[in-house]
CSV table of C-alpha atoms and ligand atoms in Angstrom, one decimal:
chain,number,residue,atom,x,y,z
A,82,MET,CA,0.0,0.0,0.0
A,83,ALA,CA,1.3,3.5,-0.8
A,84,LYS,CA,2.6,5.5,2.1
A,85,LYS,CA,0.3,8.3,3.3
A,86,LYS,CA,1.9,11.6,2.4
A,87,LEU,CA,1.9,14.8,4.5
A,88,ARG,CA,-0.2,17.4,2.7
A,89,LEU,CA,1.8,20.6,2.4
A,90,ALA,CA,1.1,24.2,1.5
A,91,VAL,CA,4.1,26.2,0.6
A,92,LEU,CA,3.7,30.0,1.0
A,93,ALA,CA,6.3,32.1,-0.8
A,94,SER,CA,6.6,35.8,-1.8
A,95,GLY,CA,9.8,35.7,-3.9
A,96,GLY,CA,11.9,33.6,-6.3
A,97,GLY,CA,11.0,30.3,-4.7
A,98,THR,CA,14.3,28.4,-4.6
A,99,ASN,CA,13.3,26.8,-1.3
A,100,LEU,CA,9.9,25.9,-2.9
A,101,GLN,CA,11.9,24.3,-5.7
A,102,SER,CA,14.0,22.1,-3.4
A,103,ILE,CA,10.8,20.9,-1.7
A,104,ILE,CA,9.1,20.2,-5.1
A,105,ASP,CA,12.2,18.2,-6.2
A,106,GLN,CA,12.4,16.1,-3.0
A,107,CYS,CA,8.6,15.4,-3.1
A,108,GLN,CA,8.9,14.4,-6.8
A,109,SER,CA,11.9,12.1,-6.2
A,110,GLU,CA,10.1,10.7,-3.1
A,111,GLN,CA,12.9,11.6,-0.8
A,112,ILE,CA,10.3,13.1,1.5
A,113,ASP,CA,6.9,11.6,2.3
A,114,ALA,CA,5.0,14.7,1.5
A,115,GLU,CA,3.0,16.3,-1.4
A,116,ILE,CA,2.4,19.9,-2.1
A,117,VAL,CA,-1.3,20.4,-2.4
A,118,LEU,CA,-1.1,24.2,-2.7
A,119,VAL,CA,1.5,26.9,-3.5
A,120,LEU,CA,0.2,30.3,-2.4
A,121,SER,CA,1.8,33.7,-2.8
A,122,ASN,CA,0.8,37.2,-1.7
A,123,ASN,CA,2.8,38.6,-4.7
A,124,PRO,CA,1.4,38.1,-8.2
A,125,ASP,CA,4.9,38.4,-9.7
A,126,ALA,CA,6.5,35.8,-7.4
A,127,GLY,CA,8.9,33.4,-9.2
A,128,ALA,CA,7.5,30.8,-6.9
A,129,LEU,CA,4.2,30.9,-8.8
A,130,ALA,CA,6.0,30.2,-12.1
A,131,ARG,CA,7.8,27.3,-10.5
A,132,ALA,CA,4.4,25.9,-9.3
A,133,GLU,CA,3.0,26.3,-12.7
A,134,ASP,CA,6.0,24.5,-14.3
A,135,ALA,CA,5.6,21.7,-11.8
A,136,GLU,CA,1.9,21.5,-12.5
A,137,LEU,CA,1.0,22.1,-8.9
A,138,PRO,CA,-2.2,23.9,-7.6
A,139,HIS,CA,-1.3,27.5,-7.0
A,140,CYS,CA,-2.9,30.8,-6.3
A,141,CYS,CA,-2.2,34.4,-5.5
A,142,ILE,CA,-3.9,36.2,-2.7
A,143,ASN,CA,-2.6,39.8,-2.9
A,144,HIS,CA,-2.4,41.4,0.6
A,145,ARG,CA,-2.9,44.8,-1.0
A,146,ASP,CA,-6.5,43.8,-1.8
A,147,PHE,CA,-7.3,43.6,2.0
A,148,ALA,CA,-7.9,46.3,4.6
A,149,ASP,CA,-6.0,44.5,7.4
A,150,ARG,CA,-3.8,41.6,8.2
A,151,GLU,CA,-6.6,39.5,9.8
A,152,THR,CA,-8.9,39.7,6.8
A,153,PHE,CA,-6.0,38.7,4.5
A,154,ASP,CA,-5.1,35.8,6.8
A,155,GLN,CA,-8.8,34.7,6.9
A,156,GLN,CA,-8.7,34.4,3.1
A,157,VAL,CA,-5.4,32.4,3.2
A,158,ILE,CA,-6.8,30.1,5.9
A,159,ALA,CA,-9.9,29.4,3.8
A,160,ALA,CA,-7.7,28.4,0.8
A,161,LEU,CA,-5.5,26.2,3.0
A,162,GLN,CA,-8.5,24.5,4.6
A,163,GLU,CA,-10.2,24.0,1.3
A,164,ALA,CA,-7.0,22.2,0.0
A,165,GLY,CA,-6.9,20.0,3.2
A,166,VAL,CA,-3.4,21.2,4.2
A,167,GLU,CA,-1.8,19.5,7.2
A,168,LEU,CA,1.5,21.5,7.4
A,169,VAL,CA,2.0,25.1,6.3
A,170,VAL,CA,5.6,25.8,5.1
A,171,LEU,CA,6.6,29.4,4.9
A,172,ALA,CA,9.4,29.7,2.3
A,173,GLY,CA,10.4,33.3,1.9
A,174,PHE,CA,6.8,34.4,2.8
A,175,MET,CA,7.3,38.0,3.7
A,176,ARG,CA,4.2,38.6,5.8
A,177,ILE,CA,3.7,38.5,9.5
A,178,ILE,CA,1.3,35.7,10.6
A,179,SER,CA,-1.6,36.9,12.7
A,180,LYS,CA,-3.1,35.2,15.7
A,181,VAL,CA,-6.1,34.0,13.7
A,182,PHE,CA,-3.7,32.0,11.4
A,183,LEU,CA,-1.8,30.5,14.4
A,184,VAL,CA,-5.0,29.4,16.0
A,185,ALA,CA,-6.2,27.8,12.7
A,186,PHE,CA,-3.0,25.7,12.4
A,187,PRO,CA,-1.6,25.2,15.9
A,188,HIS,CA,2.0,24.0,15.8
A,189,ARG,CA,1.5,23.3,12.1
A,190,ILE,CA,3.3,26.3,10.6
A,191,ILE,CA,7.0,26.2,10.0
A,192,ASN,CA,9.4,28.9,8.7
A,193,ILE,CA,13.0,29.1,7.4
A,194,HIS,CA,15.1,32.0,8.3
A,195,PRO,CA,18.6,32.9,6.9
A,196,SER,CA,20.4,33.3,10.3
A,197,LEU,CA,21.3,31.3,13.3
A,198,LEU,CA,18.4,32.4,15.5
A,199,PRO,CA,18.0,33.9,18.0
A,200,ALA,CA,20.8,36.1,16.4
A,201,PHE,CA,19.5,38.4,13.7
A,202,PRO,CA,15.7,38.0,13.4
A,203,GLY,CA,13.9,40.2,10.9
A,204,LEU,CA,15.1,41.5,7.5
A,205,HIS,CA,18.5,41.9,5.7
A,206,VAL,CA,20.0,39.5,8.2
A,207,GLN,CA,23.0,38.3,6.1
A,208,LYS,CA,24.1,42.0,5.9
A,209,LYS,CA,23.6,42.4,9.6
A,210,ALA,CA,25.7,39.3,10.4
A,211,LEU,CA,28.5,40.5,8.2
A,212,GLU,CA,28.4,44.0,9.6
A,213,TYR,CA,28.4,42.7,13.2
A,214,GLY,CA,31.5,40.7,12.5
A,215,ALA,CA,30.0,37.3,13.4
A,216,ARG,CA,32.2,34.3,12.4
A,217,PHE,CA,29.2,32.1,11.8
A,218,SER,CA,25.8,32.6,10.3
A,219,GLY,CA,23.5,30.0,8.9
A,220,CYS,CA,19.9,29.1,8.7
A,221,THR,CA,17.1,28.0,11.0
A,222,VAL,CA,13.9,26.0,10.6
A,223,HIS,CA,11.5,26.8,13.4
A,224,PHE,CA,7.8,26.6,14.3
A,225,VAL,CA,6.0,29.9,14.0
A,226,ASP,CA,4.7,31.6,17.1
A,227,ASP,CA,3.3,35.1,17.7
A,228,GLY,CA,6.8,36.7,17.7
A,229,VAL,CA,9.1,37.6,14.8
A,230,ASP,CA,11.3,34.6,14.0
A,231,SER,CA,11.0,33.5,17.6
A,232,GLY,CA,9.3,30.0,17.7
A,233,PRO,CA,10.9,26.7,18.8
A,234,ILE,CA,13.8,25.7,16.7
A,235,ILE,CA,13.7,22.4,14.8
A,236,LEU,CA,17.0,22.4,12.8
A,237,GLN,CA,19.9,24.7,12.2
A,238,ALA,CA,22.9,24.7,9.8
A,239,ALA,CA,25.9,26.8,10.7
A,240,VAL,CA,27.7,28.5,7.9
A,241,PRO,CA,31.2,30.1,8.4
A,242,ILE,CA,31.5,33.7,7.4
A,243,LEU,CA,34.7,34.3,5.4
A,244,ASP,CA,36.8,37.5,5.5
A,245,ASP,CA,36.1,38.2,1.8
A,246,ASP,CA,32.3,37.4,2.0
A,247,THR,CA,29.8,39.9,0.5
A,248,GLU,CA,26.2,39.9,1.3
A,249,ASP,CA,25.6,38.0,-1.9
A,250,SER,CA,28.2,35.3,-1.4
A,251,LEU,CA,27.1,34.7,2.1
A,252,SER,CA,23.4,34.6,1.2
A,253,GLU,CA,24.2,32.0,-1.6
A,254,ARG,CA,26.1,29.7,0.8
A,255,ILE,CA,23.3,30.0,3.4
A,256,LEU,CA,20.7,29.3,0.7
A,257,GLN,CA,22.5,26.1,-0.3
A,258,GLN,CA,22.1,24.8,3.3
A,259,GLU,CA,18.4,26.0,3.4
A,260,HIS,CA,17.7,23.7,0.5
A,261,LYS,CA,19.0,20.8,2.6
A,262,ILE,CA,17.6,21.4,6.0
A,263,TYR,CA,14.1,22.5,5.0
A,264,PRO,CA,13.1,19.2,3.3
A,265,GLN,CA,14.8,17.4,6.1
A,266,ALA,CA,12.7,19.2,8.7
A,267,ILE,CA,9.5,18.4,6.7
A,268,GLN,CA,10.5,14.7,6.6
A,269,LEU,CA,11.0,14.6,10.3
A,270,ILE,CA,7.5,16.0,10.8
A,271,ALA,CA,6.1,13.6,8.2
A,272,GLU,CA,7.7,10.8,10.2
A,273,ASN,CA,6.1,12.2,13.4
A,274,ARG,CA,9.5,12.4,15.1
A,275,VAL,CA,9.2,16.1,16.2
A,276,ARG,CA,8.1,16.9,19.7
A,277,ILE,CA,7.7,20.5,21.1
A,278,GLU,CA,8.6,20.6,24.8
A,279,GLY,CA,8.3,24.3,25.9
A,280,ARG,CA,11.0,26.2,23.9
A,281,ARG,CA,12.9,23.0,23.0
A,282,VAL,CA,12.1,20.7,20.2
A,283,LYS,CA,13.1,17.0,20.6
A,284,ILE,CA,13.8,14.9,17.5
A,285,LEU,CA,13.1,11.3,18.2
A,286,GLY,CA,15.8,8.9,17.1
A,287,ALA,CA,18.2,11.7,15.9
A,288,GLU,CA,21.8,10.9,15.6
A,289,LYS,CA,24.0,12.7,18.2
A,290,SER,CA,27.0,14.7,17.2
A,291,THR,CA,29.3,16.8,19.4
A,292,ASN,CA,31.4,18.0,16.5
A,293,THR,CA,32.5,21.5,17.2
A,294,LEU,CA,33.0,24.1,14.4
A,295,ILE,CA,35.8,26.7,14.8
A,296,ASN,CA,36.2,29.5,12.3
A,297,PRO,CA,38.9,30.2,11.2
A,298,PRO,CA,39.9,26.6,11.9
A,299,LEU,CA,42.6,25.9,14.6
A,300,ARG,CA,46.2,25.5,13.3
A,301,ALA,CA,47.7,22.1,13.7
A,302,LEU,CA,50.2,22.1,16.6
B,434,GAR,C1,15.4,32.6,1.9
B,434,GAR,O1,16.7,33.0,2.2
B,434,GAR,C2,14.6,32.5,3.2
B,434,GAR,O2,15.4,32.0,4.3
B,434,GAR,C3,14.3,34.0,3.4
B,434,GAR,O3,13.9,34.5,2.2
B,434,GAR,C4,14.7,33.7,1.2
B,434,GAR,C5,13.7,33.2,0.2
B,434,GAR,O4,14.4,32.7,-0.9
B,434,GAR,N1,13.2,34.2,4.4
B,434,GAR,C6,13.2,35.2,5.3
B,434,GAR,O5,14.0,36.1,5.3
B,434,GAR,C7,12.0,35.1,6.2
B,434,GAR,N2,12.2,35.9,7.3
B,434,GAR,P1,13.6,31.7,-2.0
B,434,GAR,O6,12.4,32.5,-2.4
B,434,GAR,O7,14.6,31.6,-3.1
B,434,GAR,O8,13.2,30.5,-1.3
């Protein structure tokens, strides 16, 4: 009998490279999930073109057509419920999620953010990490709560910052890791291995690693 697949909606405002990595891994059955809706608030989003190319159900709900955040979110919730969505995957979705959305999908909304949270929440975070002089940045997959990039953390990838990095070069290396950890987090949820315990998230059966990263690396003595 075919395995039951987790029903995903991917919400994206921009180019949609994270969406693409999820599409690819669903298609190659590396993850036990299917995208039942791609939704954007931006009619020009590259993500919608990617959905079209992959022949996935997609729609645009333009936030500019709504008087306030709650009314926009109500419309989005209706579309997600209509599609029978089980997990809402924010992939570069540049809208704050209101309470009404959180209540409709409790612990069922995840986000990816291009920094090692809780450092650098918000916007333009690769630039901020560079300007701060951090030696590591990275990316974080987390559950969405009522704060900005503040929910319980599922997975993180650390990316070293190099002396000659620009905002673009750092963003690109972080993005490569995003494309790996986001599908992985979705698969962990599909396998029902993710437990939220207060602020902490436990991953059942995860391998343990105490490998430490040092940047720049230690010199051999
Ligand atoms: C990604 O880097 C994602 O982490 C970021 O937007 C980019 C979307 O790229 N999200 C945020 O900053 C949310 N706070 P993509 O459209 O190519 O997937």
